[in-house]
CSV table of C-alpha atoms in Angstrom, one decimal:
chain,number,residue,atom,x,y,z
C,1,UNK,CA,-48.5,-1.4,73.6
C,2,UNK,CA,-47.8,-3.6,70.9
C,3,UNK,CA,-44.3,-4.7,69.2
C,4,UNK,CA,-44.0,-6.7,66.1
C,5,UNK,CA,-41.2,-8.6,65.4
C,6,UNK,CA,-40.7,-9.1,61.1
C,7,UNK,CA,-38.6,-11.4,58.7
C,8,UNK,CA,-37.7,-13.7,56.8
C,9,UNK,CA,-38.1,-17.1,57.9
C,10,UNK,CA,-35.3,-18.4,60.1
C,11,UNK,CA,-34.6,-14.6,60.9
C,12,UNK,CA,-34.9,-15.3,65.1
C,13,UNK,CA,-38.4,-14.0,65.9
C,14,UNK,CA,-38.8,-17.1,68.1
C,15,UNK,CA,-35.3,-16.7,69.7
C,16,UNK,CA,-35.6,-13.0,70.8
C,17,UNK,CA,-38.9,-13.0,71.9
C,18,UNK,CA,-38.2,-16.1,73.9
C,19,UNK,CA,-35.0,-14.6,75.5
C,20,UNK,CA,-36.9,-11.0,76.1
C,21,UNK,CA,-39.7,-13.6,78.6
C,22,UNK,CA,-36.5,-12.8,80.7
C,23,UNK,CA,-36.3,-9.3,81.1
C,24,UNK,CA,-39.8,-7.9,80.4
C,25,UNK,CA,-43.4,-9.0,81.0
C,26,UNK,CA,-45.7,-9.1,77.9
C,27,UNK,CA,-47.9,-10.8,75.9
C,28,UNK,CA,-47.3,-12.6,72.4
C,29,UNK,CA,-49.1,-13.7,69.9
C,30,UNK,CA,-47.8,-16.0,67.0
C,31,UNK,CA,-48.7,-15.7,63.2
C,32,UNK,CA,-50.3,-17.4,61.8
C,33,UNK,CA,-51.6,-19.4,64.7
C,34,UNK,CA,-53.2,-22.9,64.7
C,35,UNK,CA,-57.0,-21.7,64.0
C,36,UNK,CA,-57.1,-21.6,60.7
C,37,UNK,CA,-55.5,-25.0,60.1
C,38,UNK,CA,-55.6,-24.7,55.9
C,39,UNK,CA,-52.6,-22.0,55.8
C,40,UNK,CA,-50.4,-24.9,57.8
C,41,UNK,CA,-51.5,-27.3,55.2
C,42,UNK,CA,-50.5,-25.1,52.6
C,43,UNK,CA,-46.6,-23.8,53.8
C,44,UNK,CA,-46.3,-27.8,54.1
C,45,UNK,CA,-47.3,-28.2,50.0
C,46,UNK,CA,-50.2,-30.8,51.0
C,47,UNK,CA,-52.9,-28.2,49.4
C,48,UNK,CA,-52.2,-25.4,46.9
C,49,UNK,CA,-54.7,-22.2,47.3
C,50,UNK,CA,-55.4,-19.3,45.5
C,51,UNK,CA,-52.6,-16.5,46.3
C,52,UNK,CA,-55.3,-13.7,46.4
C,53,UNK,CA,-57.3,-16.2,48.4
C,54,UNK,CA,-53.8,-16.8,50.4
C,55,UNK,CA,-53.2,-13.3,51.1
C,56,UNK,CA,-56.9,-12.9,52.5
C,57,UNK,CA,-56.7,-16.0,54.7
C,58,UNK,CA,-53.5,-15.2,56.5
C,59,UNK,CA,-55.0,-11.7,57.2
C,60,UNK,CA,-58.3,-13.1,58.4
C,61,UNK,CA,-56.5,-15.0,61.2
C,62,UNK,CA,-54.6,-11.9,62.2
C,63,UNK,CA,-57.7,-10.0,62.3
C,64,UNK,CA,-59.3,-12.5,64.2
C,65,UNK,CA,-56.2,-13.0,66.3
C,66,UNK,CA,-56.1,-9.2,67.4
C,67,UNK,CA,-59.5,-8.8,67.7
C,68,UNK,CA,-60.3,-8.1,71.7
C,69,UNK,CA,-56.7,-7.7,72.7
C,70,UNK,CA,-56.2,-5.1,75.2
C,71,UNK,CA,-53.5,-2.9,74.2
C,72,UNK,CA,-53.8,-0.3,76.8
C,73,UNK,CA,-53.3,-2.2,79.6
C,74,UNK,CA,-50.8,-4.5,78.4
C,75,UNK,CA,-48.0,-4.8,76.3
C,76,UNK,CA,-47.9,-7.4,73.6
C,77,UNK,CA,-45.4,-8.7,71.1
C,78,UNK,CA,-46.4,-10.4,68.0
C,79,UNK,CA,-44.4,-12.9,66.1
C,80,UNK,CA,-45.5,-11.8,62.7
C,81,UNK,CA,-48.4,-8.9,61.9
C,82,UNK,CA,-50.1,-8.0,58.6
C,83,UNK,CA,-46.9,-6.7,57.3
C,84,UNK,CA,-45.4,-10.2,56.7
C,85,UNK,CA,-48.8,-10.9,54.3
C,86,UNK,CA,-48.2,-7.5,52.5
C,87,UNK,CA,-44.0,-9.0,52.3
C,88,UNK,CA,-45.0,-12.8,51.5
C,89,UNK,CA,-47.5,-11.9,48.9
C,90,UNK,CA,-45.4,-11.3,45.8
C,91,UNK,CA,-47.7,-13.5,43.4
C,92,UNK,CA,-50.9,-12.8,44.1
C,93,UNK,CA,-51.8,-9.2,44.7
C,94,UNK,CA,-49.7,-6.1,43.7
C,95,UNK,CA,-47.4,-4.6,46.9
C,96,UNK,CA,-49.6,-1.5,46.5
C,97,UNK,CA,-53.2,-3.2,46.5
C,98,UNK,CA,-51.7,-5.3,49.2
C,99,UNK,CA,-51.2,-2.1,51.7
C,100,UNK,CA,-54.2,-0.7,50.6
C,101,UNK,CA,-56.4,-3.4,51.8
C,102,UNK,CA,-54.8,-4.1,54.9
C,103,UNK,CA,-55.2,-0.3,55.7
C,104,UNK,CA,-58.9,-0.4,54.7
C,105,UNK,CA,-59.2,-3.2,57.8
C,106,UNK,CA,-57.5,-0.3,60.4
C,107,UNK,CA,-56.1,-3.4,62.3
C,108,UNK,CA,-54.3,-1.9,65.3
C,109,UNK,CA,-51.4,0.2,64.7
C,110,UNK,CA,-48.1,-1.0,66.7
C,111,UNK,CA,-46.4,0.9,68.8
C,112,UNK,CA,-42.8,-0.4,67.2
C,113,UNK,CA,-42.3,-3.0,64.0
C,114,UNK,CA,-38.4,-4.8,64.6
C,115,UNK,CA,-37.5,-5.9,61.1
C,116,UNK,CA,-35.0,-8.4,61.7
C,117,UNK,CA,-33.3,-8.6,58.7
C,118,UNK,CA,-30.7,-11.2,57.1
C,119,UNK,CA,-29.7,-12.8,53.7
C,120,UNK,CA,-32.1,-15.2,52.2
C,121,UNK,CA,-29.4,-17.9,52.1
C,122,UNK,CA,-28.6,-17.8,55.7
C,123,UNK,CA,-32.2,-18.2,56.1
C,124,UNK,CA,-32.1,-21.7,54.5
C,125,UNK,CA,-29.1,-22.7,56.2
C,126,UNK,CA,-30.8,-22.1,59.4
C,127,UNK,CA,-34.3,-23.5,58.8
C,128,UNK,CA,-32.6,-26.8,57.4
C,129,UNK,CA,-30.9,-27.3,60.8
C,130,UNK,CA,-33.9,-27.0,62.6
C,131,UNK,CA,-36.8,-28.5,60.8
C,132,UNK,CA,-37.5,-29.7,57.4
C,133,UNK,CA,-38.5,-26.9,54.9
C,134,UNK,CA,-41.8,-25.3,54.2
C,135,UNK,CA,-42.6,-24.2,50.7
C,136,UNK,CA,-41.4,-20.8,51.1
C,137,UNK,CA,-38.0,-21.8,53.0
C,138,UNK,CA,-36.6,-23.8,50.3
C,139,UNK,CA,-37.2,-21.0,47.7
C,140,UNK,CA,-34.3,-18.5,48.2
C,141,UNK,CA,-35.1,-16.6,44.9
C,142,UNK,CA,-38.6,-15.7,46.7
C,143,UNK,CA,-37.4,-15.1,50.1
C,144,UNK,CA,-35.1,-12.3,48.6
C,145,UNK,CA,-38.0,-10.9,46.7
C,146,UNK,CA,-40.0,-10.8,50.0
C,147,UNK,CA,-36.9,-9.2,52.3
C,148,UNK,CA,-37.3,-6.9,49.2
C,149,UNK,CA,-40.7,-6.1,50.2
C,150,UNK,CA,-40.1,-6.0,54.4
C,151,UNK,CA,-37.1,-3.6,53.3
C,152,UNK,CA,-39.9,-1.2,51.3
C,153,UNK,CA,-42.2,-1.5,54.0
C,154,UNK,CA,-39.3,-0.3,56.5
C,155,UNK,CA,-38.3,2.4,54.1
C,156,UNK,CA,-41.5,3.8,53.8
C,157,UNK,CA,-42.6,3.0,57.6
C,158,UNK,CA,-45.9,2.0,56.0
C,159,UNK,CA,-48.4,1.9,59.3
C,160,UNK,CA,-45.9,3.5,62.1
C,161,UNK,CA,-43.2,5.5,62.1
C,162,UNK,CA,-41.3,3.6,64.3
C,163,UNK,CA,-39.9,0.9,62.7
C,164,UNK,CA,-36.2,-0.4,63.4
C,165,UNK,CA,-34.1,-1.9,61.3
C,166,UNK,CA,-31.5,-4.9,63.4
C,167,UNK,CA,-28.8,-6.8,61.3
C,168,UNK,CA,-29.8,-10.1,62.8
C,169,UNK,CA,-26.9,-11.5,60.8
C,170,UNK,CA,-24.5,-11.5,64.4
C,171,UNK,CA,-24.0,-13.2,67.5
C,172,UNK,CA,-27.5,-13.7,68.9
C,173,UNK,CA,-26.4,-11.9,72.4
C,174,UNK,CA,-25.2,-8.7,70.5
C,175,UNK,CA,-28.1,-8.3,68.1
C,176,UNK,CA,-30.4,-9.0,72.1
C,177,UNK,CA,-28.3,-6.5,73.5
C,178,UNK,CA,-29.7,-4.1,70.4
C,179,UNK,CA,-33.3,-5.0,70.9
C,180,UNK,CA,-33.5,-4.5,74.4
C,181,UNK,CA,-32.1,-0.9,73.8
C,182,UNK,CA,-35.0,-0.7,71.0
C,183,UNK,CA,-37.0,-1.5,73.5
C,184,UNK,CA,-36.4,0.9,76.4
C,185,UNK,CA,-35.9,3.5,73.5
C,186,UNK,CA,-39.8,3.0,73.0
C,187,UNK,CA,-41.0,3.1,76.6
C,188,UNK,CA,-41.1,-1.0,77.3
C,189,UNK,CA,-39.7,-1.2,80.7
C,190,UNK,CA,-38.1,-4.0,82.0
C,191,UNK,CA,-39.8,-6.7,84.6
């Protein structure tokens, strides 16, 4: 089984699958992960990178990343999948092209996408209390075009039909309380 967890940044990916270790036994993998050491280098502004080239890195480490995984005997949450490179990529390749190629890939279909969703501006204010900004965390103008995009990926549940919408705008025990009900809802049981 696999659950993704979407949003913007600062939306509480990290936070809820942490707190969920407690309940239920799974995997996770995080995106994008430390392999491909450029994309860090570009989120921090040190180098600048084609956005088509962009778009193709960040979904060549989550290729790579899922590549081998065994879904059928475990269950797996990711912190990010292919549909935050469709969401991010708002200057480079068209939303449409974007879907397109990722589909063409047949990366494996989750079993459940939680978009946690929240207002760009709350975004910053978190991200500025815990870490200095990246380049797409101090642009609020682009983070609302790309909740724009997770929101037209969620109303078109492009890749799954089960996607889940959480306003992760609320105490972060109420908006738990709603994912581990997502959760059961989809088969995960608890540990």
């Amino acid at each position: 089984m696999i659950v993704v967890f979407e949003g913007i940044d600062g939306c509480g990916k990290n936070t809820y699958i942490t707190l969920l270790r407690a309940d239920y036994s799974f995997d996770s993998l995080k995106f994008p992960r430390g392999k491909y050491s450029i994309l860090t280098d570009f989120l921090n502004g040190k180098v600048e990178i084609n956005r088509k080239a962009l778009f193709l890195l960040f979904l060549s480490d989550i290729i790579d990343g899922v590549s081998g995984i065994d879904t059928k005997n475990k269950t797996f949450i990711f912190d990010r999948y292919f549909f935050s490179t469709i969401a991010y990529e708002v200057n480079g390749l068209e939303y449409e092209t974007a879907k397109q190629v990722v589909s063409s890939l047949s990366p494996p279909k989750p079993d459940a996408v939680i978009l946690l969703d929240i207002p760009p501006e709350i975004s910053r204010e978190r991200k500025i209390k815990q870490k200095g900004l990246d380049r797409y965390e101090r642009d609020v103008d682009y983070l609302a075009r790309v909740r724009s995009n997770f929101m037209r990926l969620y109303e078109e549940k492009f890749y799954t039909e089960n996607w889940f919408l959480v306003d992760a705008n609320r105490p972060i025990m109420n908006v738990y309380e709603e994912l581990k009900s997502i959760l059961e809802k989809i088969g995960l049981r608890k540990s």
